[in-house]
Amino acid sequence: MAESVFDQRYRYDYIYPRGRSGETLRAIDIETENKVVVKRPAPNDAPPIRAGQEVSIKNERQALRR
């Protein structure tokens, strides 16, 4: 897959298969050159499905902070 830019800051080269929390992108922060994982709701899903994905992402973020 060709590299692309997300949010004008993250250069990603791979999108993992969709899961409960939507899409997962393997990326590099352009400003700091750190490797990152970007999780976002799948852009083409219906609003109720996207809402569920947003909840899953929020729960994962809270679990990582613990």
mmCIF file of the C-alpha atoms, coordinates in Angstrom:
data_MODEL
# 
_entry.id   MODEL 
# 
loop_
_atom_site.group_PDB 
_atom_site.id 
_atom_site.type_symbol 
_atom_site.label_atom_id 
_atom_site.label_alt_id 
_atom_site.label_comp_id 
_atom_site.label_asym_id 
_atom_site.label_entity_id 
_atom_site.label_seq_id 
_atom_site.pdbx_PDB_ins_code 
_atom_site.Cartn_x 
_atom_site.Cartn_y 
_atom_site.Cartn_z 
_atom_site.occupancy 
_atom_site.B_iso_or_equiv 
_atom_site.pdbx_formal_charge 
_atom_site.auth_seq_id 
_atom_site.auth_comp_id 
_atom_site.auth_asym_id 
_atom_site.auth_atom_id 
_atom_site.pdbx_PDB_model_num 
ATOM 1  C CA . MET A 1 1  ? 0.000   0.000  0.000  1.00 0.00 ? 1  MET A CA 1 
ATOM 2  C CA . ALA A 1 2  ? 1.307   3.476  -0.851 1.00 0.00 ? 2  ALA A CA 1 
ATOM 3  C CA . GLU A 1 3  ? 2.011   5.889  1.960  1.00 0.00 ? 3  GLU A CA 1 
ATOM 4  C CA . SER A 1 4  ? -0.632  8.505  2.728  1.00 0.00 ? 4  SER A CA 1 
ATOM 5  C CA . VAL A 1 5  ? -1.083  11.335 5.223  1.00 0.00 ? 5  VAL A CA 1 
ATOM 6  C CA . PHE A 1 6  ? -3.835  11.509 7.853  1.00 0.00 ? 6  PHE A CA 1 
ATOM 7  C CA . ASP A 1 7  ? -4.786  14.725 9.665  1.00 0.00 ? 7  ASP A CA 1 
ATOM 8  C CA . GLN A 1 8  ? -1.810  16.523 8.022  1.00 0.00 ? 8  GLN A CA 1 
ATOM 9  C CA . ARG A 1 9  ? 0.448   15.022 10.699 1.00 0.00 ? 9  ARG A CA 1 
ATOM 10 C CA . TYR A 1 10 ? 0.567   11.226 10.470 1.00 0.00 ? 10 TYR A CA 1 
ATOM 11 C CA . ARG A 1 11 ? 2.080   9.396  7.518  1.00 0.00 ? 11 ARG A CA 1 
ATOM 12 C CA . TYR A 1 12 ? 0.621   5.907  7.386  1.00 0.00 ? 12 TYR A CA 1 
ATOM 13 C CA . ASP A 1 13 ? 1.613   2.961  5.291  1.00 0.00 ? 13 ASP A CA 1 
ATOM 14 C CA . TYR A 1 14 ? -0.775  0.233  6.399  1.00 0.00 ? 14 TYR A CA 1 
ATOM 15 C CA . ILE A 1 15 ? -4.440  -0.034 7.405  1.00 0.00 ? 15 ILE A CA 1 
ATOM 16 C CA . TYR A 1 16 ? -5.178  -3.089 9.522  1.00 0.00 ? 16 TYR A CA 1 
ATOM 17 C CA . PRO A 1 17 ? -8.427  -5.011 8.924  1.00 0.00 ? 17 PRO A CA 1 
ATOM 18 C CA . ARG A 1 18 ? -11.460 -3.359 10.496 1.00 0.00 ? 18 ARG A CA 1 
ATOM 19 C CA . GLY A 1 19 ? -12.348 -4.395 13.985 1.00 0.00 ? 19 GLY A CA 1 
ATOM 20 C CA . ARG A 1 20 ? -14.699 -3.355 16.750 1.00 0.00 ? 20 ARG A CA 1 
ATOM 21 C CA . SER A 1 21 ? -13.197 0.131  16.889 1.00 0.00 ? 21 SER A CA 1 
ATOM 22 C CA . GLY A 1 22 ? -13.137 0.814  13.153 1.00 0.00 ? 22 GLY A CA 1 
ATOM 23 C CA . GLU A 1 23 ? -9.850  1.306  11.325 1.00 0.00 ? 23 GLU A CA 1 
ATOM 24 C CA . THR A 1 24 ? -6.362  1.038  12.772 1.00 0.00 ? 24 THR A CA 1 
ATOM 25 C CA . LEU A 1 25 ? -3.558  2.800  10.903 1.00 0.00 ? 25 LEU A CA 1 
ATOM 26 C CA . ARG A 1 26 ? 0.173   2.090  11.341 1.00 0.00 ? 26 ARG A CA 1 
ATOM 27 C CA . ALA A 1 27 ? 1.786   5.517  11.086 1.00 0.00 ? 27 ALA A CA 1 
ATOM 28 C CA . ILE A 1 28 ? 4.679   7.841  11.876 1.00 0.00 ? 28 ILE A CA 1 
ATOM 29 C CA . ASP A 1 29 ? 4.172   11.268 13.454 1.00 0.00 ? 29 ASP A CA 1 
ATOM 30 C CA . ILE A 1 30 ? 5.679   13.621 10.852 1.00 0.00 ? 30 ILE A CA 1 
ATOM 31 C CA . GLU A 1 31 ? 6.616   16.237 13.484 1.00 0.00 ? 31 GLU A CA 1 
ATOM 32 C CA . THR A 1 32 ? 8.432   13.957 15.950 1.00 0.00 ? 32 THR A CA 1 
ATOM 33 C CA . GLU A 1 33 ? 9.226   10.898 13.775 1.00 0.00 ? 33 GLU A CA 1 
ATOM 34 C CA . ASN A 1 34 ? 7.676   8.633  16.460 1.00 0.00 ? 34 ASN A CA 1 
ATOM 35 C CA . LYS A 1 35 ? 5.836   5.482  15.475 1.00 0.00 ? 35 LYS A CA 1 
ATOM 36 C CA . VAL A 1 36 ? 2.130   5.697  16.353 1.00 0.00 ? 36 VAL A CA 1 
ATOM 37 C CA . VAL A 1 37 ? -1.106  3.795  15.957 1.00 0.00 ? 37 VAL A CA 1 
ATOM 38 C CA . VAL A 1 38 ? -4.100  5.840  14.820 1.00 0.00 ? 38 VAL A CA 1 
ATOM 39 C CA . LYS A 1 39 ? -7.561  4.439  15.563 1.00 0.00 ? 39 LYS A CA 1 
ATOM 40 C CA . ARG A 1 40 ? -10.588 6.003  13.938 1.00 0.00 ? 40 ARG A CA 1 
ATOM 41 C CA . PRO A 1 41 ? -14.160 5.044  13.093 1.00 0.00 ? 41 PRO A CA 1 
ATOM 42 C CA . ALA A 1 42 ? -14.476 3.600  9.606  1.00 0.00 ? 42 ALA A CA 1 
ATOM 43 C CA . PRO A 1 43 ? -15.405 6.549  7.360  1.00 0.00 ? 43 PRO A CA 1 
ATOM 44 C CA . ASN A 1 44 ? -18.011 4.706  5.278  1.00 0.00 ? 44 ASN A CA 1 
ATOM 45 C CA . ASP A 1 45 ? -20.003 3.087  8.089  1.00 0.00 ? 45 ASP A CA 1 
ATOM 46 C CA . ALA A 1 46 ? -23.514 4.196  9.034  1.00 0.00 ? 46 ALA A CA 1 
ATOM 47 C CA . PRO A 1 47 ? -23.827 6.676  11.957 1.00 0.00 ? 47 PRO A CA 1 
ATOM 48 C CA . PRO A 1 48 ? -25.068 4.093  14.527 1.00 0.00 ? 48 PRO A CA 1 
ATOM 49 C CA . ILE A 1 49 ? -22.108 1.830  13.751 1.00 0.00 ? 49 ILE A CA 1 
ATOM 50 C CA . ARG A 1 50 ? -19.671 4.751  13.878 1.00 0.00 ? 50 ARG A CA 1 
ATOM 51 C CA . ALA A 1 51 ? -21.086 5.767  17.273 1.00 0.00 ? 51 ALA A CA 1 
ATOM 52 C CA . GLY A 1 52 ? -20.364 2.280  18.611 1.00 0.00 ? 52 GLY A CA 1 
ATOM 53 C CA . GLN A 1 53 ? -16.837 2.427  17.200 1.00 0.00 ? 53 GLN A CA 1 
ATOM 54 C CA . GLU A 1 54 ? -16.255 5.782  18.910 1.00 0.00 ? 54 GLU A CA 1 
ATOM 55 C CA . VAL A 1 55 ? -17.306 4.259  22.248 1.00 0.00 ? 55 VAL A CA 1 
ATOM 56 C CA . SER A 1 56 ? -14.897 1.348  21.724 1.00 0.00 ? 56 SER A CA 1 
ATOM 57 C CA . ILE A 1 57 ? -12.043 3.747  20.925 1.00 0.00 ? 57 ILE A CA 1 
ATOM 58 C CA . LYS A 1 58 ? -12.827 5.810  24.042 1.00 0.00 ? 58 LYS A CA 1 
ATOM 59 C CA . ASN A 1 59 ? -12.849 2.664  26.212 1.00 0.00 ? 59 ASN A CA 1 
ATOM 60 C CA . GLU A 1 60 ? -9.511  1.515  24.755 1.00 0.00 ? 60 GLU A CA 1 
ATOM 61 C CA . ARG A 1 61 ? -7.981  4.948  25.432 1.00 0.00 ? 61 ARG A CA 1 
ATOM 62 C CA . GLN A 1 62 ? -9.154  4.836  29.062 1.00 0.00 ? 62 GLN A CA 1 
ATOM 63 C CA . ALA A 1 63 ? -7.756  1.319  29.502 1.00 0.00 ? 63 ALA A CA 1 
ATOM 64 C CA . LEU A 1 64 ? -4.355  2.424  28.169 1.00 0.00 ? 64 LEU A CA 1 
ATOM 65 C CA . ARG A 1 65 ? -4.227  5.326  30.642 1.00 0.00 ? 65 ARG A CA 1 
ATOM 66 C CA . ARG A 1 66 ? -4.656  3.000  33.625 1.00 0.00 ? 66 ARG A CA 1 
# 
